[in-house]
CSV table of C-alpha atoms (C1' of nucleotides) in Angstrom, one decimal:
chain,number,residue,atom,x,y,z
N,2,MET,CA,-69.0,-43.6,49.3
N,3,LYS,CA,-68.5,-47.4,48.9
N,4,SER,CA,-67.4,-48.5,45.4
N,5,PHE,CA,-69.5,-50.7,43.4
N,6,ARG,CA,-69.2,-52.6,40.5
N,7,CYS,CA,-70.7,-54.5,37.7
N,8,ALA,CA,-69.1,-56.3,34.5
N,9,GLY,CA,-65.9,-54.8,35.1
N,10,ARG,CA,-64.7,-52.4,37.6
N,11,LEU,CA,-65.7,-48.7,37.6
N,12,ARG,CA,-63.1,-46.3,37.2
N,13,ALA,CA,-62.7,-42.8,38.5
N,14,ILE,CA,-62.7,-41.3,35.1
N,15,GLU,CA,-61.9,-37.9,36.1
N,16,SER,CA,-58.8,-38.3,37.9
N,17,ALA,CA,-57.8,-41.4,35.3
N,18,GLU,CA,-58.1,-38.7,32.8
N,19,THR,CA,-55.5,-36.2,34.5
N,20,GLU,CA,-53.1,-38.8,35.7
N,21,SER,CA,-52.5,-40.9,32.7
N,22,ASN,CA,-52.1,-38.5,29.7
N,23,ASN,CA,-50.3,-35.5,30.6
N,24,GLY,CA,-53.5,-33.4,30.5
N,25,LYS,CA,-53.5,-33.2,26.6
N,26,ALA,CA,-56.3,-36.3,26.2
N,27,ALA,CA,-58.7,-34.4,28.6
N,28,LEU,CA,-60.6,-32.5,25.9
N,29,SER,CA,-59.2,-34.3,22.7
N,30,SER,CA,-62.3,-37.0,22.4
N,31,GLN,CA,-65.8,-37.7,23.1
N,32,PRO,CA,-65.7,-37.8,27.1
N,33,GLY,CA,-65.4,-41.5,27.8
N,34,THR,CA,-63.9,-43.6,24.6
N,35,ARG,CA,-60.6,-44.1,26.2
N,36,GLU,CA,-62.2,-45.0,29.2
N,37,LEU,CA,-64.6,-47.2,27.5
N,38,ILE,CA,-61.7,-48.9,25.7
N,39,GLU,CA,-60.2,-49.3,28.8
N,40,ARG,CA,-62.8,-50.6,30.4
N,41,GLU,CA,-63.7,-53.4,27.5
N,42,VAL,CA,-60.1,-54.7,27.2
N,43,GLY,CA,-59.8,-54.9,30.9
N,44,GLU,CA,-62.9,-57.2,30.7
N,45,VAL,CA,-61.3,-59.4,28.2
N,46,PHE,CA,-58.4,-60.4,30.7
N,47,VAL,CA,-60.8,-60.3,33.6
N,48,ARG,CA,-62.7,-63.1,31.5
N,49,ALA,CA,-59.6,-64.7,30.6
N,50,ALA,CA,-58.3,-64.4,34.1
N,51,ARG,CA,-61.4,-66.2,35.6
N,52,LEU,CA,-61.3,-69.0,32.6
N,53,VAL,CA,-57.7,-70.1,34.1
N,54,GLY,CA,-59.0,-69.3,37.4
N,55,VAL,CA,-56.7,-66.6,38.7
N,56,PRO,CA,-59.1,-63.9,40.6
N,57,ARG,CA,-60.7,-60.7,38.7
N,58,SER,CA,-58.4,-58.5,40.3
N,59,VAL,CA,-55.7,-59.5,38.9
N,60,GLY,CA,-57.1,-60.0,35.2
N,61,ASP,CA,-58.2,-56.7,36.1
N,62,ILE,CA,-54.8,-55.2,36.7
N,63,PHE,CA,-53.3,-56.6,33.6
N,64,GLY,CA,-55.7,-55.7,31.4
N,65,LEU,CA,-54.9,-52.1,33.2
N,66,LEU,CA,-51.6,-52.3,32.3
N,67,TYR,CA,-52.0,-53.6,28.9
N,68,VAL,CA,-53.8,-50.8,27.5
N,69,SER,CA,-51.9,-48.2,29.3
N,70,SER,CA,-49.3,-46.3,27.3
N,71,GLU,CA,-47.1,-45.7,30.0
N,72,PRO,CA,-46.1,-47.7,33.0
N,73,LEU,CA,-48.1,-47.0,35.9
N,74,SER,CA,-47.4,-47.0,40.0
N,75,MET,CA,-49.4,-49.3,42.2
N,76,GLU,CA,-51.0,-45.9,43.5
N,77,GLN,CA,-52.0,-45.0,40.3
N,78,ILE,CA,-53.1,-48.7,39.5
N,79,ARG,CA,-55.1,-49.0,42.8
N,80,THR,CA,-57.3,-45.3,42.3
N,81,ARG,CA,-57.9,-46.2,38.5
N,82,LEU,CA,-59.3,-49.7,39.1
N,83,ASP,CA,-60.6,-48.3,42.7
N,84,MET,CA,-59.5,-51.4,44.2
N,85,SER,CA,-57.9,-51.8,48.0
N,86,LEU,CA,-54.2,-51.8,48.7
N,87,GLY,CA,-54.0,-55.3,49.5
N,88,SER,CA,-55.6,-56.5,46.4
N,89,ALA,CA,-53.5,-54.2,44.4
N,90,SER,CA,-50.2,-55.4,46.3
N,91,GLN,CA,-51.4,-59.2,46.1
N,92,GLY,CA,-52.4,-58.8,42.5
N,93,LEU,CA,-49.1,-57.6,41.2
N,94,ARG,CA,-47.1,-59.8,43.5
N,95,GLN,CA,-48.9,-62.6,41.5
N,96,LEU,CA,-48.6,-60.9,38.0
N,97,ARG,CA,-44.7,-60.8,38.8
N,98,ALA,CA,-44.8,-64.4,39.9
N,99,PHE,CA,-45.6,-65.4,36.6
N,100,ARG,CA,-43.6,-62.6,34.6
N,101,ALA,CA,-46.8,-61.0,33.1
N,102,ILE,CA,-45.7,-57.8,34.4
N,103,LYS,CA,-42.1,-55.8,34.5
N,104,VAL,CA,-41.0,-53.3,36.8
N,105,VAL,CA,-39.4,-50.5,35.3
N,106,ASP,CA,-37.9,-47.6,36.8
N,107,VAL,CA,-39.2,-44.1,35.7
N,108,PRO,CA,-37.0,-41.3,35.9
N,109,GLY,CA,-38.0,-38.7,38.7
N,110,GLU,CA,-40.5,-41.3,40.5
N,111,ARG,CA,-39.4,-42.6,43.6
N,112,ARG,CA,-41.7,-45.9,43.6
N,113,GLY,CA,-41.5,-49.0,41.0
N,114,HIS,CA,-43.9,-48.4,38.0
N,115,PHE,CA,-45.3,-51.5,36.3
N,116,VAL,CA,-45.7,-52.4,32.4
N,117,ALA,CA,-47.5,-55.3,30.9
N,118,GLU,CA,-45.2,-57.8,29.4
N,119,PRO,CA,-45.5,-57.5,25.7
N,120,SER,CA,-45.4,-60.9,24.7
N,121,PHE,CA,-48.1,-63.2,25.2
N,122,ARG,CA,-45.7,-66.2,24.6
N,123,ARG,CA,-43.8,-65.2,27.8
N,124,LEU,CA,-46.9,-64.6,29.7
N,125,VAL,CA,-48.3,-68.3,28.9
N,126,SER,CA,-45.3,-69.7,29.7
N,127,GLY,CA,-45.2,-68.1,32.8
N,128,PHE,CA,-48.5,-68.9,33.7
N,129,ILE,CA,-47.9,-72.6,33.1
N,130,GLN,CA,-44.6,-73.1,34.7
N,131,GLU,CA,-46.0,-71.3,38.1
N,132,GLU,CA,-49.5,-73.0,38.0
N,133,ILE,CA,-49.6,-76.0,36.0
N,134,ARG,CA,-46.4,-77.4,36.4
N,135,PRO,CA,-46.5,-77.9,40.2
N,136,HIS,CA,-49.7,-79.7,39.9
N,137,LEU,CA,-48.4,-82.0,37.1
N,138,GLU,CA,-45.6,-82.9,39.5
N,139,SER,CA,-47.9,-83.6,42.5
N,140,GLY,CA,-49.8,-85.9,40.1
N,141,GLN,CA,-46.9,-87.7,39.3
N,142,GLU,CA,-45.9,-88.6,43.0
N,143,ARG,CA,-49.3,-89.5,43.5
N,144,LEU,CA,-49.4,-92.0,40.7
N,145,GLU,CA,-46.0,-93.3,42.2
N,146,ARG,CA,-48.1,-93.8,45.7
N,147,ILE,CA,-50.9,-95.9,43.6
N,148,ARG,CA,-48.7,-98.0,41.7
N,149,GLU,CA,-47.6,-99.1,44.9
N,150,LEU,CA,-51.0,-99.9,46.4
N,151,VAL,CA,-51.6,-101.6,42.9
N,152,ALA,CA,-48.7,-104.1,43.9
N,153,ARG,CA,-50.6,-105.0,46.9
N,154,MET,CA,-53.5,-106.4,45.1
N,155,PRO,CA,-54.3,-110.2,44.7
N,156,PRO,CA,-52.5,-110.8,41.3
N,157,GLU,CA,-55.7,-111.3,39.2
N,158,GLU,CA,-56.9,-108.3,40.0
N,159,GLN,CA,-53.9,-106.1,39.6
N,160,ALA,CA,-53.8,-106.4,35.3
N,161,PHE,CA,-57.2,-104.1,35.7
N,162,TYR,CA,-56.0,-101.4,38.3
N,163,ARG,CA,-52.3,-101.4,36.5
N,164,LYS,CA,-54.2,-100.7,33.2
N,165,LYS,CA,-55.9,-97.8,34.4
N,166,VAL,CA,-52.9,-96.5,36.0
N,167,ASP,CA,-50.7,-96.9,33.1
N,168,GLN,CA,-53.2,-94.9,30.7
N,169,LEU,CA,-53.2,-92.1,33.6
N,170,GLU,CA,-49.7,-91.8,33.3
N,171,LYS,CA,-49.8,-91.6,29.6
N,172,LEU,CA,-51.9,-88.6,29.6
N,173,HIS,CA,-49.7,-87.4,32.1
N,174,ARG,CA,-46.5,-87.5,30.1
N,175,THR,CA,-48.9,-86.0,27.1
N,176,GLY,CA,-49.3,-83.1,29.2
N,177,ASP,CA,-45.7,-82.8,29.9
N,178,ARG,CA,-44.9,-82.8,26.3
N,179,LEU,CA,-47.7,-80.9,25.3
N,180,LEU,CA,-47.4,-77.9,27.1
N,181,PRO,CA,-44.2,-76.5,26.2
N,182,MET,CA,-45.0,-77.5,22.6
N,183,LEU,CA,-48.1,-75.3,23.0
N,184,VAL,CA,-46.3,-72.4,24.2
N,185,SER,CA,-43.5,-72.4,21.5
N,186,LEU,CA,-46.8,-72.2,18.8
N,187,ILE,CA,-47.5,-69.2,20.4
N,188,LYS,CA,-45.9,-66.2,18.2
N,189,ILE,CA,-47.0,-63.5,19.9
D,27,MET,CA,-74.2,-88.7,61.6
D,28,LYS,CA,-73.2,-85.6,59.5
D,29,SER,CA,-70.7,-86.7,56.9
D,30,PHE,CA,-67.1,-85.8,56.8
D,31,ARG,CA,-64.2,-85.2,54.5
D,32,CYS,CA,-60.7,-84.6,54.2
D,33,ALA,CA,-58.4,-84.9,51.1
D,34,GLY,CA,-61.2,-87.1,48.7
D,35,ARG,CA,-64.7,-87.8,50.1
D,36,LEU,CA,-64.6,-91.0,52.4
D,37,ARG,CA,-66.6,-93.9,50.9
D,38,ALA,CA,-68.9,-96.0,53.1
D,39,ILE,CA,-66.3,-98.7,52.7
D,40,GLU,CA,-68.5,-102.0,53.9
D,41,SER,CA,-71.4,-101.4,51.4
D,42,ALA,CA,-69.1,-100.2,48.5
D,43,GLU,CA,-67.4,-103.4,49.1
D,44,THR,CA,-70.4,-105.8,48.6
D,45,GLU,CA,-72.3,-103.5,46.3
D,46,SER,CA,-69.3,-103.6,43.8
D,47,ASN,CA,-67.8,-106.8,43.7
D,48,ASN,CA,-70.8,-109.8,43.7
D,49,GLY,CA,-69.4,-110.1,47.7
D,50,LYS,CA,-66.3,-112.1,46.4
D,51,ALA,CA,-63.4,-109.6,46.9
D,52,ALA,CA,-64.8,-109.3,50.3
D,53,LEU,CA,-62.1,-110.8,51.6
D,54,SER,CA,-59.5,-111.2,48.5
D,55,SER,CA,-57.1,-108.7,49.6
D,56,GLN,CA,-56.0,-106.6,52.9
D,57,PRO,CA,-59.0,-104.9,53.8
D,58,GLY,CA,-58.8,-101.5,52.3
D,59,THR,CA,-56.7,-101.6,49.3
D,60,ARG,CA,-59.0,-101.6,46.7
D,61,GLU,CA,-60.7,-98.6,48.5
D,62,LEU,CA,-57.3,-96.9,49.2
D,63,ILE,CA,-56.5,-97.1,45.4
D,64,GLU,CA,-60.4,-95.7,44.6
D,65,ARG,CA,-59.6,-93.0,46.6
D,66,GLU,CA,-56.5,-91.8,45.6
D,67,VAL,CA,-57.5,-92.3,41.7
D,68,GLY,CA,-60.3,-90.2,42.7
D,69,GLU,CA,-58.2,-87.6,44.0
D,70,VAL,CA,-56.1,-87.8,41.0
D,71,PHE,CA,-59.5,-86.5,39.0
D,72,VAL,CA,-60.4,-84.1,41.8
D,73,ARG,CA,-57.1,-82.0,41.5
D,74,ALA,CA,-57.4,-82.1,37.6
D,75,ALA,CA,-61.1,-80.9,38.0
D,76,ARG,CA,-59.8,-77.9,40.3
D,77,LEU,CA,-57.2,-77.3,37.8
D,78,VAL,CA,-59.6,-76.7,35.1
D,79,GLY,CA,-61.8,-75.0,37.2
D,80,VAL,CA,-64.8,-78.1,37.5
D,81,PRO,CA,-66.1,-78.3,40.9
D,82,ARG,CA,-64.7,-81.2,43.3
D,83,SER,CA,-67.8,-83.4,43.2
D,84,VAL,CA,-67.8,-83.5,39.5
D,85,GLY,CA,-63.7,-84.8,39.6
D,86,ASP,CA,-64.8,-87.1,42.3
D,87,ILE,CA,-67.5,-88.7,40.2
D,88,PHE,CA,-65.7,-89.3,37.2
D,89,GLY,CA,-62.6,-90.7,39.3
D,90,LEU,CA,-65.2,-93.3,40.6
D,91,LEU,CA,-66.3,-94.1,37.4
D,92,TYR,CA,-62.7,-94.3,35.8
D,93,VAL,CA,-61.6,-97.1,38.4
D,94,SER,CA,-64.9,-99.1,38.2
D,95,SER,CA,-64.9,-102.0,36.7
D,96,GLU,CA,-68.4,-102.0,36.1
D,97,PRO,CA,-70.9,-99.5,35.3
D,98,LEU,CA,-72.6,-97.6,38.2
D,99,SER,CA,-76.3,-96.1,39.0
D,100,MET,CA,-76.4,-92.7,40.3
D,101,GLU,CA,-77.6,-94.1,43.5
D,102,GLN,CA,-74.4,-96.3,43.9
D,103,ILE,CA,-72.3,-93.1,43.1
D,104,ARG,CA,-74.3,-91.1,45.5
D,105,THR,CA,-73.6,-93.8,48.1
D,106,ARG,CA,-70.2,-94.6,47.6
D,107,LEU,CA,-69.1,-91.1,47.4
D,108,ASP,CA,-71.3,-89.8,50.2
D,109,MET,CA,-72.8,-86.9,48.2
D,110,SER,CA,-76.2,-85.4,47.8
D,111,LEU,CA,-78.6,-86.3,45.5
D,112,GLY,CA,-78.4,-82.6,43.7
D,113,SER,CA,-74.7,-83.1,43.5
D,114,ALA,CA,-74.7,-86.5,42.0
D,115,SER,CA,-77.3,-85.2,39.4
D,116,GLN,CA,-75.8,-82.1,38.6
D,117,GLY,CA,-72.2,-83.8,38.3
D,118,LEU,CA,-73.5,-86.2,36.3
D,119,ARG,CA,-75.3,-83.7,34.0
D,120,GLN,CA,-71.8,-81.8,33.5
D,121,LEU,CA,-70.2,-84.7,32.9
D,122,ARG,CA,-72.6,-86.1,30.1
D,123,ALA,CA,-72.7,-82.3,28.6
D,124,PHE,CA,-68.8,-82.5,27.7
D,125,ARG,CA,-69.3,-86.4,26.9
D,126,ALA,CA,-66.8,-87.7,29.8
D,127,ILE,CA,-69.5,-90.5,30.4
D,128,LYS,CA,-71.8,-92.6,29.0
D,129,VAL,CA,-75.0,-94.1,29.8
D,130,VAL,CA,-75.3,-97.8,29.2
D,131,ASP,CA,-78.0,-100.3,29.8
D,132,VAL,CA,-77.2,-102.6,32.6
D,133,PRO,CA,-79.9,-105.9,31.6
D,134,GLY,CA,-81.8,-106.6,34.5
D,135,GLU,CA,-81.6,-103.1,36.2
D,136,ARG,CA,-84.2,-100.5,35.3
D,137,ARG,CA,-82.5,-97.2,36.0
D,138,GLY,CA,-79.6,-96.1,33.8
D,139,HIS,CA,-75.8,-96.6,34.8
D,140,PHE,CA,-72.9,-94.6,34.3
D,141,VAL,CA,-69.1,-95.7,32.7
D,142,ALA,CA,-66.5,-93.1,31.8
D,143,GLU,CA,-65.3,-92.4,28.2
D,144,PRO,CA,-62.5,-94.5,27.9
D,145,SER,CA,-60.7,-91.9,25.5
D,146,PHE,CA,-59.4,-89.2,26.8
D,147,ARG,CA,-58.9,-87.5,23.8
D,148,ARG,CA,-62.6,-87.5,23.4
D,149,LEU,CA,-62.9,-86.1,27.2
D,150,VAL,CA,-60.4,-83.2,26.9
D,151,SER,CA,-62.1,-82.4,23.1
D,152,GLY,CA,-65.4,-82.4,24.8
D,153,PHE,CA,-64.2,-80.3,27.6
D,154,ILE,CA,-62.9,-77.5,25.1
D,155,GLN,CA,-66.0,-77.6,23.2
D,156,GLU,CA,-68.2,-77.2,26.0
D,157,GLU,CA,-66.3,-75.3,28.3
D,158,ILE,CA,-63.8,-73.1,26.6
D,159,ARG,CA,-65.3,-72.7,23.0
D,160,PRO,CA,-68.1,-70.5,24.5
D,161,HIS,CA,-65.4,-67.9,26.1
D,162,LEU,CA,-63.5,-67.6,22.9
D,163,GLU,CA,-66.5,-66.5,21.0
D,164,SER,CA,-68.0,-64.1,23.4
D,165,GLY,CA,-64.1,-62.8,23.7
D,166,GLN,CA,-64.4,-62.6,19.9
D,167,GLU,CA,-67.7,-60.6,20.1
D,168,ARG,CA,-66.2,-57.9,22.4
D,169,LEU,CA,-63.4,-57.4,20.3
D,170,GLU,CA,-65.6,-56.2,17.7
D,171,ARG,CA,-67.0,-53.8,20.1
D,172,ILE,CA,-63.4,-52.7,21.1
D,173,ARG,CA,-62.7,-52.1,17.6
D,174,GLU,CA,-65.6,-49.6,16.9
D,175,LEU,CA,-64.5,-47.7,19.9
D,176,VAL,CA,-61.2,-47.2,18.7
D,177,ALA,CA,-62.7,-46.0,15.2
D,178,ARG,CA,-63.8,-42.8,17.3
D,179,MET,CA,-60.8,-42.1,18.7
D,180,PRO,CA,-59.1,-39.2,17.5
D,181,PRO,CA,-56.8,-40.5,14.8
D,182,GLU,CA,-53.2,-39.9,16.1
D,183,GLU,CA,-54.3,-42.1,19.2
D,184,GLN,CA,-55.9,-45.1,16.9
D,185,ALA,CA,-52.8,-46.5,16.2
D,186,PHE,CA,-51.8,-46.9,19.6
D,187,TYR,CA,-55.1,-49.0,20.5
D,188,ARG,CA,-55.8,-50.6,17.0
D,189,LYS,CA,-52.2,-52.3,17.6
D,190,LYS,CA,-53.2,-53.7,20.9
D,191,VAL,CA,-56.4,-54.9,19.5
D,192,ASP,CA,-54.8,-56.3,16.5
D,193,GLN,CA,-52.6,-58.3,19.2
D,194,LEU,CA,-55.4,-59.3,21.2
D,195,GLU,CA,-57.1,-61.1,18.3
D,196,LYS,CA,-54.0,-62.4,17.2
D,197,LEU,CA,-53.8,-64.5,20.5
D,198,HIS,CA,-57.6,-65.3,20.1
D,199,ARG,CA,-56.9,-66.7,16.6
D,200,THR,CA,-53.9,-68.8,17.9
D,201,GLY,CA,-55.9,-70.1,20.4
D,202,ASP,CA,-58.7,-71.2,18.1
D,203,ARG,CA,-55.6,-72.8,15.8
D,204,LEU,CA,-54.3,-74.5,18.8
D,205,LEU,CA,-57.1,-76.1,20.4
D,206,PRO,CA,-58.0,-78.7,18.2
D,207,MET,CA,-54.4,-79.2,17.0
D,208,LEU,CA,-53.6,-80.0,20.7
D,209,VAL,CA,-56.6,-82.3,21.0
D,210,SER,CA,-55.3,-84.2,18.0
D,211,LEU,CA,-52.2,-84.8,19.7
D,212,ILE,CA,-53.9,-86.6,22.4
D,213,LYS,CA,-53.3,-90.0,21.6
D,214,ILE,CA,-55.1,-91.8,24.4
I,22,DG,C1',-105.2,-94.2,34.8
I,23,DC,C1',-102.7,-94.5,39.5
I,24,DG,C1',-98.9,-95.1,42.0
I,25,DC,C1',-94.3,-95.6,42.4
I,26,DC,C1',-89.6,-94.8,41.6
I,27,DG,C1',-85.7,-92.3,39.9
I,28,DC,C1',-84.1,-88.0,38.5
I,29,DT,C1',-83.9,-82.9,38.1
I,30,DT,C1',-84.6,-78.5,39.9
I,31,DC,C1',-84.5,-75.1,43.0
I,32,DA,C1',-84.0,-72.4,47.2
I,33,DT,C1',-81.2,-72.3,51.2
I,34,DT,C1',-77.3,-73.4,53.8
I,35,DT,C1',-72.5,-74.5,54.0
I,36,DT,C1',-67.9,-73.8,52.1
I,37,DT,C1',-64.4,-71.6,50.0
I,38,DT,C1',-62.1,-67.8,47.4
I,39,DA,C1',-61.1,-63.1,47.2
I,40,DT,C1',-61.5,-58.3,49.1
I,41,DT,C1',-60.3,-55.0,52.6
I,42,DG,C1',-57.7,-52.0,55.8
I,43,DA,C1',-55.0,-51.4,59.3
I,44,DA,C1',-51.1,-52.8,61.4
I,45,DA,C1',-46.1,-54.3,60.6
I,46,DT,C1',-42.3,-54.0,57.7
I,47,DC,C1',-39.1,-52.4,54.9
I,48,DT,C1',-37.0,-48.1,51.9
I,49,DT,C1',-35.7,-44.0,51.0
I,50,DT,C1',-34.6,-39.0,52.1
I,51,DT,C1',-33.2,-35.8,54.7
H,19,DA,C1',-30.9,-42.0,62.5
H,20,DA,C1',-35.3,-40.2,62.3
H,21,DA,C1',-39.3,-39.2,59.9
H,22,DA,C1',-42.2,-40.0,55.5
H,23,DG,C1',-43.4,-43.0,52.2
H,24,DA,C1',-44.3,-47.0,49.9
H,25,DT,C1',-45.4,-52.1,50.3
H,26,DT,C1',-46.4,-56.5,52.1
H,27,DT,C1',-49.1,-59.2,55.7
H,28,DC,C1',-52.8,-60.7,57.9
H,29,DA,C1',-57.3,-61.3,60.6
H,30,DA,C1',-62.0,-60.0,59.5
H,31,DT,C1',-65.7,-59.3,56.1
H,32,DA,C1',-67.8,-59.8,51.9
H,33,DA,C1',-68.7,-62.1,47.6
H,34,DA,C1',-69.0,-66.5,45.1
H,35,DA,C1',-69.2,-71.1,44.3
H,36,DA,C1',-70.8,-75.3,45.3
H,37,DA,C1',-73.7,-79.0,48.4
H,38,DT,C1',-77.9,-79.9,50.3
H,39,DG,C1',-82.3,-82.0,50.2
H,40,DA,C1',-87.3,-81.4,49.9
H,41,DA,C1',-90.6,-80.7,46.2
H,42,DG,C1',-92.0,-81.3,41.5
H,43,DC,C1',-91.9,-83.9,37.1
H,44,DG,C1',-92.2,-87.9,34.0
H,45,DG,C1',-92.0,-92.2,32.6
H,46,DC,C1',-93.1,-97.4,33.6
H,47,DG,C1',-95.2,-100.9,35.7
H,48,DC,C1',-99.6,-102.4,37.5
DNA sequence: GCGCCGCTTCATTTTTTATTGAAATCTTTT
DNA sequence: AAAAGATTTCAATAAAAAATGAAGCGGCGC
């Protein structure tokens, strides 16, 4: 049977239940409440991911780790989110890249397990470092190049373009100043 | 001949030249300097657009309007950026939606002409209003729903999930506070 | 009111991006 | 050092997003 999805990845409820909770929760609440919560929280992060231009699978993984009370292995993640090996691997790599998750050792388990970074501040900071900064930098280079082009214009037209480039550079610097400030204001 | 593109839309240089400058610039500088500048500045905005998840055509249009010294009609934009009617129309609509451009009347011309909003502050503000806010709001609703689900959990497990939801809500409110603050710090 | 011009909409096509799963690589265990 | 297990990579496929252009609308001048 091929996987299907709609507004949040459907999880394999039975196996999730037994895997994640030492079996004790299997009959503790109405059948699917936990799964419903996990799914909804997952969706929160999927939306957030889309908002900042990250693939949904990445948001999905982070969401699951965020609501999980214990570290999960890649295989557990893969199974519960019903996603392919490749996606899981790449998603985890990306999340590690901007320090949204950490690898922890679970005694007795061989493979690495993952937990969500509990500090949103660090999460946002990592994201900015990894995804925003490079753009700002390449933008700076481009502006330099444009300045050189402007210098080649006939003098009476230079003023106009120079003003534009100045503005752009000002905006650019504003971003440079503001982003770290923004991060420092996140207190979670 | 079909249009082609690479790292920024190629413009029809000849026609752009005569259209945009009353013909006087046609021989005032090295053949393509102005076009080179326009192209590079355009690229700045295309990158910015991609960064915030807006289609490249939108960034392209805004970039062109930004470096243009006079208002341009949709047809002029369409021609100089070599894009389809539909794209131009939709792009302009989107730009208007978050007040990145304004419609001006050019005496003697029948159709509406467009200029770029000169204040980046207002531009960013409009973008946030239009693109970010709705997401924050729907997120809020989702969190409410999750709270209700948590209330249905067995008591000993509620604490864990409630803490998670509390954190999410805190982050959410942080965003709510921070975004306007961020806008107010842009001075351009 | 009629026809024209410019704009918008929308079904279709194209392009881009993400997902998949099998093969290659690297790791640990025996 | 061999074998098994886990992870990464990558070429192929599937899904999503954006561009296109023709058909439809609406206002303006005649």
